[in-house]
XYZ file of C-alpha atoms in Angstrom:
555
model
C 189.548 -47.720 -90.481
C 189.625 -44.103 -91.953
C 189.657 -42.396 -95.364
C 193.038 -40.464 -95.949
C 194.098 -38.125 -98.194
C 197.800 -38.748 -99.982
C 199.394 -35.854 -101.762
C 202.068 -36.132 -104.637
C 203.763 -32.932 -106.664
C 204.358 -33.146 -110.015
C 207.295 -32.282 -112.046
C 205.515 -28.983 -113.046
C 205.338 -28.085 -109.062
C 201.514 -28.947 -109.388
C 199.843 -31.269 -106.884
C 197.760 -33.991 -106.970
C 195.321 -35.388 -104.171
C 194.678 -39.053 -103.723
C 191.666 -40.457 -101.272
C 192.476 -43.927 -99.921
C 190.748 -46.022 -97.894
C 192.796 -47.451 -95.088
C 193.794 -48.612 -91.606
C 196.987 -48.999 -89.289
C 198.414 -52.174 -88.192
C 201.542 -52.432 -86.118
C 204.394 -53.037 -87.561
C 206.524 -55.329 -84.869
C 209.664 -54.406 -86.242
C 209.405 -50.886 -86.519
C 207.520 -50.791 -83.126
C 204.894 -48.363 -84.337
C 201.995 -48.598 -86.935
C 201.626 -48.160 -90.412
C 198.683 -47.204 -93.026
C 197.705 -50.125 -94.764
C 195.967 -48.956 -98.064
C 192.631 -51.723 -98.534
C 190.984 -49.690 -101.366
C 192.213 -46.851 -103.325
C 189.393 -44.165 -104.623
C 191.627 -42.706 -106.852
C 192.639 -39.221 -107.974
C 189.879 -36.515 -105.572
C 189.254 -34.428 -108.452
C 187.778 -37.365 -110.056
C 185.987 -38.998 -106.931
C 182.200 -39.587 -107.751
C 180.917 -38.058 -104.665
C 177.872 -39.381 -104.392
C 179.629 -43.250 -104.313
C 181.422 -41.657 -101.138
C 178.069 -40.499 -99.802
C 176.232 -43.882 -100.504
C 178.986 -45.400 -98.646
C 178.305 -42.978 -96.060
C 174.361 -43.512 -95.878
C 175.118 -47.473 -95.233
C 177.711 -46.910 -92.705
C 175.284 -44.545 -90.658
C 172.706 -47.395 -90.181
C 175.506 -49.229 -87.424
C 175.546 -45.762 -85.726
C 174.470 -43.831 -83.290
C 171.579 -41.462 -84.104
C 173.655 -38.674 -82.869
C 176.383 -39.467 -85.257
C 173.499 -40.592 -88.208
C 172.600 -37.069 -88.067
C 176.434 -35.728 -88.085
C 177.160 -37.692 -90.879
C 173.334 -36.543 -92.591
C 174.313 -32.741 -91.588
C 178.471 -33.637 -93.468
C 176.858 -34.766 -96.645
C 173.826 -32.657 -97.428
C 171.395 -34.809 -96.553
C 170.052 -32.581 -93.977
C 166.900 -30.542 -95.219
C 167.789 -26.841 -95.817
C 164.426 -25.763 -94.464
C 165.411 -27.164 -91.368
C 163.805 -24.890 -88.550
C 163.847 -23.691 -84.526
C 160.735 -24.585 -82.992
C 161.166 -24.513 -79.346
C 163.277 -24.336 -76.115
C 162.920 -26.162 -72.712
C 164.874 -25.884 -69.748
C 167.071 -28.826 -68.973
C 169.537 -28.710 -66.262
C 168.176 -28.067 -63.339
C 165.823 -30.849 -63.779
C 168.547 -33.396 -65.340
C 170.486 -32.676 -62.331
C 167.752 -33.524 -60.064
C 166.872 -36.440 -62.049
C 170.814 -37.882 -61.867
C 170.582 -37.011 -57.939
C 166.891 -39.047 -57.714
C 168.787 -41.612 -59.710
C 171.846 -41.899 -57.439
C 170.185 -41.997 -54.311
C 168.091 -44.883 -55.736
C 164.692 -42.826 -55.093
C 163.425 -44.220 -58.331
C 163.831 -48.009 -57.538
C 162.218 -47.796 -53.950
C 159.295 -45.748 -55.211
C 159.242 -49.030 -57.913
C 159.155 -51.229 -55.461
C 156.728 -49.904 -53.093
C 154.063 -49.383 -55.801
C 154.805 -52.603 -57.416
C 152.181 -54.621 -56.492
C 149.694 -51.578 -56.795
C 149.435 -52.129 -61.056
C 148.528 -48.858 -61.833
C 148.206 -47.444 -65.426
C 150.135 -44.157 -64.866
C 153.934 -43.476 -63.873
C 153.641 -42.880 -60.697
C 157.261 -42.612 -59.641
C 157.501 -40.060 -62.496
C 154.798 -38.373 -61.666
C 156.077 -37.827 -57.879
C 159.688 -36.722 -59.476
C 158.142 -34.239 -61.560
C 156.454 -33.043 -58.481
C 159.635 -32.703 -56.353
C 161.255 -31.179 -59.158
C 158.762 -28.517 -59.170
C 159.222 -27.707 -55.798
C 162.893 -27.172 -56.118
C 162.677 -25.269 -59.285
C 159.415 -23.385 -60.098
C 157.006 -24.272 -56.993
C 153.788 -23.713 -58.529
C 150.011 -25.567 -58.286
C 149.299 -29.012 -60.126
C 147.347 -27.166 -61.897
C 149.966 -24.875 -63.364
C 152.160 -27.829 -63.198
C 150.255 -29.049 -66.751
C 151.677 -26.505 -68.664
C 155.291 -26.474 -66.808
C 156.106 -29.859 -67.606
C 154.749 -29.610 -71.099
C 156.050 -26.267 -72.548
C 158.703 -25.171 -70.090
C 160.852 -28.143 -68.977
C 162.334 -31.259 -70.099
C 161.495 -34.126 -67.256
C 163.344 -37.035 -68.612
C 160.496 -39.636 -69.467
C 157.634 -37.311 -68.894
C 155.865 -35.133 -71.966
C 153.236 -34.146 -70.373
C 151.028 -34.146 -66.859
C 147.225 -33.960 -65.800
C 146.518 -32.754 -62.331
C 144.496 -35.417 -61.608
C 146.997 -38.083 -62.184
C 149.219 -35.605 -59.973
C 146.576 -35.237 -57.129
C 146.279 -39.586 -57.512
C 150.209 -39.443 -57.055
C 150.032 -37.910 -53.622
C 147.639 -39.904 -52.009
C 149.384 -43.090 -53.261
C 152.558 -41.546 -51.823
C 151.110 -40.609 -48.649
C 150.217 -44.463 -48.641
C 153.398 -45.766 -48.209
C 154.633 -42.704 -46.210
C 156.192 -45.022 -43.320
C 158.526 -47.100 -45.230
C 159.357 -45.193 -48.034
C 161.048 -42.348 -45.149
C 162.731 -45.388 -43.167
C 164.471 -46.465 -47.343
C 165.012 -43.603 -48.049
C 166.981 -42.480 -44.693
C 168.903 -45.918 -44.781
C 169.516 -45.285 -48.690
C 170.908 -42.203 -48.226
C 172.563 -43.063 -44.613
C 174.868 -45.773 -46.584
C 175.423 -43.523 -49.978
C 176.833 -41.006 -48.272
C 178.204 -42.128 -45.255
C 176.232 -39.800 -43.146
C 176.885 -39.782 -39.505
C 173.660 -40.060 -37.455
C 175.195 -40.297 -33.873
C 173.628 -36.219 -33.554
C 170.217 -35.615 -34.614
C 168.924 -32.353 -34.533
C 165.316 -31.893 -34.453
C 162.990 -28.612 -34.205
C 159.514 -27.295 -35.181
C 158.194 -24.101 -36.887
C 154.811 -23.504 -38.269
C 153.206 -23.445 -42.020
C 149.959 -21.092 -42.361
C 147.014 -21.168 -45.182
C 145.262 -18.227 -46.914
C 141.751 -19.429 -45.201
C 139.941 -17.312 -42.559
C 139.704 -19.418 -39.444
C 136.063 -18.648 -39.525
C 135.974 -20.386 -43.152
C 137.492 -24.011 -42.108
C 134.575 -26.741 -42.022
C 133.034 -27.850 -38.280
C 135.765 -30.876 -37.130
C 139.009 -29.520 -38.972
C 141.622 -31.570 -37.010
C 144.784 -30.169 -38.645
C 144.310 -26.670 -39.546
C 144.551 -24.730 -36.226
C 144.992 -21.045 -35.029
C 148.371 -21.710 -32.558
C 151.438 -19.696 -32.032
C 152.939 -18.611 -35.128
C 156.801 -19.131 -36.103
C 155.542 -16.984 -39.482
C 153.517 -14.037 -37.455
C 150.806 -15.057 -38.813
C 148.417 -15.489 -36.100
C 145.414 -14.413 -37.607
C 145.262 -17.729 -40.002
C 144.733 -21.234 -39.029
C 147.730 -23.618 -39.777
C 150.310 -26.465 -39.204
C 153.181 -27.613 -36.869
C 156.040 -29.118 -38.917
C 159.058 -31.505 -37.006
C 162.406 -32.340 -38.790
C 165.211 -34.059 -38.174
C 168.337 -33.467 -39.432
C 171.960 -34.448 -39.415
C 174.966 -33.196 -38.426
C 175.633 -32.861 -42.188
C 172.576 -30.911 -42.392
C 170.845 -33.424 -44.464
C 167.133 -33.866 -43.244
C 165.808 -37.588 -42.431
C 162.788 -37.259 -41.448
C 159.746 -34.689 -41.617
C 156.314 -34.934 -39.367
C 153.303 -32.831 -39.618
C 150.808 -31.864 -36.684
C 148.438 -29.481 -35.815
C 148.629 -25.912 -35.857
C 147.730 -25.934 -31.824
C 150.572 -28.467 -31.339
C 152.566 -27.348 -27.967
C 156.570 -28.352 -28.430
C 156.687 -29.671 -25.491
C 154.190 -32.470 -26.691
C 156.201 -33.960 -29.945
C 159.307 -35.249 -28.375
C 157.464 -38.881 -27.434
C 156.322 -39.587 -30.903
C 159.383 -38.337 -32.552
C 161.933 -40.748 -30.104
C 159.393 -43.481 -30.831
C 159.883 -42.979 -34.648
C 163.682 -42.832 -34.594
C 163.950 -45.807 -32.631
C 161.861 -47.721 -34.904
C 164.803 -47.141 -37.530
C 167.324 -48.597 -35.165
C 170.003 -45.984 -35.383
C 172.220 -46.965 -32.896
C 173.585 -44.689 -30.410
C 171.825 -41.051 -30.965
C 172.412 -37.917 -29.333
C 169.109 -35.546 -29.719
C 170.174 -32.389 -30.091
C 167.013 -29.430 -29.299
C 166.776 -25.858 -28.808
C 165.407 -24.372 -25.386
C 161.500 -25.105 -26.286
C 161.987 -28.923 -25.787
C 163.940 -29.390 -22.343
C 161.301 -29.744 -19.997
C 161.721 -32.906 -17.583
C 159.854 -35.405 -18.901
C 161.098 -34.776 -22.587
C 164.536 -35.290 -21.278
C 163.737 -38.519 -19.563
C 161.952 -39.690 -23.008
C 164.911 -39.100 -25.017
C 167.236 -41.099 -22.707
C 165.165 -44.229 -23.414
C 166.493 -46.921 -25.485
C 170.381 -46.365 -24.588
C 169.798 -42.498 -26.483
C 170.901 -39.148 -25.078
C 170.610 -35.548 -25.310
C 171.995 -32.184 -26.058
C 169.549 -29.520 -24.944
C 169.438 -25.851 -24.878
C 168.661 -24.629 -21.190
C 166.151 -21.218 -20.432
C 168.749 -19.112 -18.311
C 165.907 -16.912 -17.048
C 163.664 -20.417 -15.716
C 164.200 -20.073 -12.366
C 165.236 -23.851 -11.972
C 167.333 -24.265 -8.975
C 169.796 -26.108 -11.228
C 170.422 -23.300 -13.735
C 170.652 -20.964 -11.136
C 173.436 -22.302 -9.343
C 175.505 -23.580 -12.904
C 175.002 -19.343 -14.036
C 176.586 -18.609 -10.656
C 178.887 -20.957 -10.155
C 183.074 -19.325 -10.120
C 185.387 -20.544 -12.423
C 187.409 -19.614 -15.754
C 186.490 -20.365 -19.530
C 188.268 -22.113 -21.879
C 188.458 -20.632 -25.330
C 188.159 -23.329 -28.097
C 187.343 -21.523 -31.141
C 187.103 -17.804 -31.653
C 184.377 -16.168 -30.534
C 184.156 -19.411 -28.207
C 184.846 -19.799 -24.767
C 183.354 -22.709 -22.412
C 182.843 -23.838 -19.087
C 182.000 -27.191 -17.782
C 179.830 -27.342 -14.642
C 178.451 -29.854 -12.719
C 175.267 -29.655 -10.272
C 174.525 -32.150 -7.761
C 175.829 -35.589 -7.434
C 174.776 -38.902 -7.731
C 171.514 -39.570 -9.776
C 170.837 -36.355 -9.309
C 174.443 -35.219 -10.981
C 173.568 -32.650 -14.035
C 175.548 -31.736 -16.226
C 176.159 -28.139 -17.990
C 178.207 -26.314 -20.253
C 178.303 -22.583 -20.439
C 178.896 -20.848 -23.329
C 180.245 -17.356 -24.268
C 180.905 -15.266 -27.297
C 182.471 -12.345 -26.798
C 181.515 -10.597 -30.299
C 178.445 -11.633 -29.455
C 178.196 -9.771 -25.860
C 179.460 -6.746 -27.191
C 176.719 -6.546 -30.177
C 173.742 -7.017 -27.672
C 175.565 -4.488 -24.807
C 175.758 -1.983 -28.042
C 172.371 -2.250 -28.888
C 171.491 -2.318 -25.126
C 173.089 1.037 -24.871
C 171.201 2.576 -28.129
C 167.477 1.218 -26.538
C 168.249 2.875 -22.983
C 169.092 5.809 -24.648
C 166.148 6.003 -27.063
C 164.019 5.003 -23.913
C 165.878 8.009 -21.869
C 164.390 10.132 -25.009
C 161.061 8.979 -24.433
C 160.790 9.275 -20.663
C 161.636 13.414 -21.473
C 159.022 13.411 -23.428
C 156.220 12.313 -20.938
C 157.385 15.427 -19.043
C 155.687 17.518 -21.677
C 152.305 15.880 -21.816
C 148.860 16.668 -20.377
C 147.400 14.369 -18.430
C 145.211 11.895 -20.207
C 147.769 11.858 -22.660
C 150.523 11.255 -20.127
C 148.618 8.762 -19.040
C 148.477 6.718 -22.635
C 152.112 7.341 -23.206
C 153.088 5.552 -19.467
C 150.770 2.554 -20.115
C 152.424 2.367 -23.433
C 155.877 2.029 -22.471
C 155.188 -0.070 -19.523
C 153.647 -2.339 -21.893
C 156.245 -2.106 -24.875
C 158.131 -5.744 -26.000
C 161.350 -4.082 -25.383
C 161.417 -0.953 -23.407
C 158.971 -2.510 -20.415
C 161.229 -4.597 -18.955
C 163.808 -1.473 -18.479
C 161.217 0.147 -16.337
C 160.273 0.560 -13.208
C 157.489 2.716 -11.888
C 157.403 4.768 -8.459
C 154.349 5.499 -6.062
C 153.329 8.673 -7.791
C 153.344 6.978 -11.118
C 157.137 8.291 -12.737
C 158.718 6.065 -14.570
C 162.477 5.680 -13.658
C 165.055 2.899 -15.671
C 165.567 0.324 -13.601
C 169.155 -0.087 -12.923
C 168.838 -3.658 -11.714
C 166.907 -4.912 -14.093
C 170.074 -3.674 -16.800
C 172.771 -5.089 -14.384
C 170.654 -8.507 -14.440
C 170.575 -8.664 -18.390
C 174.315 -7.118 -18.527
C 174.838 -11.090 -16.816
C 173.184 -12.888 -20.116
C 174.996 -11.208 -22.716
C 176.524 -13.378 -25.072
C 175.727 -16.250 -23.633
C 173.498 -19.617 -23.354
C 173.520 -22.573 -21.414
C 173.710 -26.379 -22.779
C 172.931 -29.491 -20.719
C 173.326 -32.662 -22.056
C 173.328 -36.494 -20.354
C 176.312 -38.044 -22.485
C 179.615 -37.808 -20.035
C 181.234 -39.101 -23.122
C 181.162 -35.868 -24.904
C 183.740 -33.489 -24.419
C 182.356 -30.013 -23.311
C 184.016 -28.448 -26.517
C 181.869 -31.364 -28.458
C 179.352 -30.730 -26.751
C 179.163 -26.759 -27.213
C 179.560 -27.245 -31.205
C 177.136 -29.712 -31.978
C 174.933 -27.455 -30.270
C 176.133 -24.963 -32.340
C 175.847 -26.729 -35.754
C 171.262 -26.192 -34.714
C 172.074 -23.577 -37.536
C 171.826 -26.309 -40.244
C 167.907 -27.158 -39.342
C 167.497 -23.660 -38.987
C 168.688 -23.171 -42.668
C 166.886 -25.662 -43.878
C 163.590 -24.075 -42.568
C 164.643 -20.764 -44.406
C 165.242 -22.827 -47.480
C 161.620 -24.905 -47.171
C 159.696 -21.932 -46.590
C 161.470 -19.607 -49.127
C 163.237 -21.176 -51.747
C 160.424 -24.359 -51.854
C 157.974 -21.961 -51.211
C 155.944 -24.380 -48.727
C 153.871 -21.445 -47.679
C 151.215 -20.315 -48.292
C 149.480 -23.387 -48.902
C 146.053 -23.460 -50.444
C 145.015 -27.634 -49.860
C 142.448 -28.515 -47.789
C 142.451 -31.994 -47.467
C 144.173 -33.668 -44.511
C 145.757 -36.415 -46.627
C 146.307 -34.006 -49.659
C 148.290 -31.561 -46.907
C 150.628 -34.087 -45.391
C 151.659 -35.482 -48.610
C 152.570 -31.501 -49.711
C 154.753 -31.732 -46.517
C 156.538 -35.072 -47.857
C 156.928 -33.754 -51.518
C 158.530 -30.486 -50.042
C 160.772 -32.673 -48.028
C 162.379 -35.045 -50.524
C 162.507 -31.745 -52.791
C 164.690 -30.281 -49.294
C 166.702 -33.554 -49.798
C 167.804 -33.220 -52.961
C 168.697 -29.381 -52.588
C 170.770 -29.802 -49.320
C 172.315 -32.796 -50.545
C 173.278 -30.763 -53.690
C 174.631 -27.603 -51.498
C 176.713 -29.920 -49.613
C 178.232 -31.645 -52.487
C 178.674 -28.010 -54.273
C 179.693 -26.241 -51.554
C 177.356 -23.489 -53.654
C 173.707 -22.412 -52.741
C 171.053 -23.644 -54.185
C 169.607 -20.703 -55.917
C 172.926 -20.625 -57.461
C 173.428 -23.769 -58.751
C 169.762 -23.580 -59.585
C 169.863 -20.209 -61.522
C 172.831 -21.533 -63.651
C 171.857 -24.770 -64.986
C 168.635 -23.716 -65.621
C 170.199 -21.442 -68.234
C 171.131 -25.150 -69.721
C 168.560 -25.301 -72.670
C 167.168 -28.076 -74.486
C 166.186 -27.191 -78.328
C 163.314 -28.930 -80.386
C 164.546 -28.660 -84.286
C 162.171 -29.873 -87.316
C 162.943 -30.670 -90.938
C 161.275 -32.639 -93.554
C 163.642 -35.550 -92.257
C 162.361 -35.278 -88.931
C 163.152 -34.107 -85.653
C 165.936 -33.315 -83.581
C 166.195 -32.546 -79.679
C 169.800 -30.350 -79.090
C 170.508 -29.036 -75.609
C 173.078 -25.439 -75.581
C 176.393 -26.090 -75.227
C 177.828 -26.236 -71.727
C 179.308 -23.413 -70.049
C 182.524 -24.054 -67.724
C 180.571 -23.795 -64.264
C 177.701 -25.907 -65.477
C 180.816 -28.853 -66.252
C 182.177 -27.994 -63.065
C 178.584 -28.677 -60.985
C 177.864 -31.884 -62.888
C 182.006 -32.772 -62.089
C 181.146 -31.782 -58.213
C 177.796 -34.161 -57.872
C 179.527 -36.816 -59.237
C 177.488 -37.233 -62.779
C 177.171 -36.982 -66.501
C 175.706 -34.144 -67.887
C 172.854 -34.626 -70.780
C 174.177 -35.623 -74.044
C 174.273 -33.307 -76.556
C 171.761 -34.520 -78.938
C 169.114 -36.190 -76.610
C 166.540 -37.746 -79.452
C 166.345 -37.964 -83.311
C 163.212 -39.060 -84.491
C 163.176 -39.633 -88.204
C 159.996 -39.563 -90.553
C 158.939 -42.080 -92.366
């Protein structure tokens, strides 16, 4: 049903303008429809306008809001002091929000806190939290004044940071089985495929003096530093990840925590999940003996990166061993070795880039020569002085191991000692206990440790997980869990995107929600959307926020 405007021309070549009230029905016999007048208004310069705009007014009550207020802004209703009173960003928390939604974060946080009857919205409260960390890490403190005046989190006004501060511990609470739904929930969305699971470590430091950290501090621990920060106390963090990059699982120990030492709990956590058949796939710091042994339990298997300068009998003879590589990508050439027989049988797979072997024989080349530069130098010193310089070369990360010194003290380049690393370049060695694997499969799900990697770059830098300033044990491993559902949502978004996060970040944050105020009331407005913020809502699979997303009438 529709108003329509008829025209007829007069006699005189004027022309008159009917309105008509109307609506099409089919016509069977012409096969296509036809106006069918119900009420005529009559002649339009003779229309009372305001009957039309009463008419309006009682349609709009079966409406929409959004279309109330169109049909409000059509017929004057609208107040003329109507007035801009503030902007939010939207986007980049909607986004995150639709994500949360898909991945059905929301109703598992519901159902774990269920039968807890608390007062305040907890799963919001946790969002809001992750949110922050993805978009504008910041303190719960500052966090007050983030969600209030800066950005729109759907269902959330406002935030204290003591309801924040109760949110963590409550979510630290149910820790275990919100990480085994949450991996399962996200395992069957996406079809992820968990046969390879890559795992690693690096290291989170705090802005406290070691000497400042109370008597009995169990986590917070001076150890070796991923971050070169030595001189503070700090944390060991394990994830896991899939070959898709996405990360499972996150664990948090302390800062003296050896590598070597993790691999038992974290099989014994992964085979609580009952994944099936899992390759582990490690860097070099993991493969001692009895880690390898732990990660063959329960049916599971590994893909391990070997230390070519060990000394192990093993790697020693699979480095030496004859025979020609097989290129499988570019820059990719393997060899399949195998050492021993019987239980003893091991197998290897060396790999070699040749791009890679002529970078680290160029820059070789440019350190022997700057070390040549240095060794003329010493020629030209006094003693005491000569004496300073030799120790400090000896001594020096890169050049020492170049050197050798003679019985009167000179310092010579040892020639062996370059032929010996001339051997390494552009290699590394893989050993893994799955005959199943082909070596080529085997060499580039090695390869694809890069994603973990990544995803520590993006937890440190982009979630800005360090520094951190908590100094409560409980309050500290919930910061870790909050930073990795926030690393869950981002990679999960890159994937889907194909686009970085910063990127897709930095543009629909530019996605605006405005607060407008007459004497009517109040209406909420977001910008209009630009092409590439249509085409990242098209990509992840969701709507984006309506244009109008509240009208709130006074009385």
């Amino acid at each position: 049903m529709y108003i329509r405007r008829v025209t007829r021309k007069n006699k005189d070549g004027t022309t008159v303008a009917y309105l008509q009230l109307a609506h099409n029905e089919w016509d069977p016999k012409a096969k296509y429809a036809k106006a069918k007048v119900i009420y005529s208004f009559g002649r339009e310069d003779e229309v009372d306008r305001a009957v039309l705009e009463r008419l309006a007014k009682s349609i709009s009550r079966f409406l929409s809001p959004e279309q109330a207020w169109e049909i409000e802004t059509l017929t004057g209703e609208v107040s003329d002091d109507f007035q801009f009173q503030s902007s939010k960003r939207l986007g980049g928390a909607w986004l995150l929000d639709q994500l949360w939604r898909q991945l059905g974060l929301g109703e598992i946080l519901h159902s774990l806190f269920a039968s807890r009857h608390h007062q305040i919205p907890l799963e919001r409260l946790i969002f809001a939290m992750v949110a922050n960390r993805a978009l504008h890490p910041s303190s719960k403190l500052a966090m007050e004044e983030w969600v209030e005046k800066d950005v729109h989190i759907p269902h959330l006004p406002q935030v204290a940071s003591h309801q924040l501060y109760r949110a963590m511990d409550e979510l630290l609470a149910v820790q275990p089985e919100l990480e085994r739904q949450v991996f399962h929930a996200v395992a069957d969305l996406l079809n992820l495929e968990v046969d390879l699971i890559y795992f690693d470590t690096t290291s989170s430091y705090f802005e406290v003096d070691p000497s400042e950290t109370p008597e009995g501090e169990s986590l917070r621990k001076q150890g070796f530093s991923k971050d070169k920060r030595p001189d503070l106390v700090q944390i060991v963090i394990g994830l896991a990840v899939t070959r898709e990059g996405v990360p499972i699982r996150a664990w948090v120990w302390p800062g003296n925590t050896m590598d070597m030492t993790v691999i038992k709990q974290v099989k014994q956590d992964l085979i609580g999940w009952k994944l099936g058949r899992v390759i582990s796939v490690m860097d070099r710091g993991f493969s001692s003996e009895e880690n390898l042994r732990i990660l063959q339990q329960a049916g599971g298997h590994y893909i391990v990166g070997e230390k070519m300068r060990s000394g192990k009998a093993a790697v020693e003879e699979a480095l030496n061993r004859r025979g020609r590589y097989q290129q499988v990508r570019e820059n990719l050439h393997i060899k399949e070795i195998i050492v021993g027989d019987g239980e003893a049988r091991q197998r290897y797979v060396l790999v070699y880039n040749p791009s890679e072997a002529e970078r680290q024989r160029k820059e070789r080349e440019k350190l022997l020569e700057s070390l040549k530069e240095e060794l003329e130098g010493l020629r030209q010193l006094p003693n005491e002085a000569h004496h300073k310089a030799t120790c400090r070369l000896r001594s020096h990360p890169s050049y020492g191991k170049y050197l050798r010194q003679l019985k009167d003290g000179t310092l010579r380049i040892d020639k062996q000692a370059v032929r010996e690393a001339e051997k390494y370049d552009g290699k590394y060695l893989i050993r893994t206990s799955d005959d199943t694997l082909s070596a080529e499969d085997v060499a580039l799900g090695y390869k694809q440790l890069v994603d973990i990697e990544q995803a520590f770059r993006t937890l440190k830098s982009t979630l800005e997980l360090r520094p951190m300033y908590h100094r409560l044990e409980d309050r500290i491993r919930a910061h870790v869990l909050l930073s990795w559902l926030a690393l869950l949502l981002v990679r999960i978004v890159e994937i889907r995107t194909h686009e970085s996060w910063p990127k897709v970040r930095d543009e629909c944050e530019r996605l605006m929600l405005g607060h407008f105020s007459s004497k009517n009331g109040d209406l909420y407005q977001r910008t209009e959307l630009t092409a590439k913020q249509a085409q990242l809502f098209a990509a992840l699979g969701m709507e984006p926020p309506p244009k109008i997303l509240g009208i709130h009438p006074r009385p």
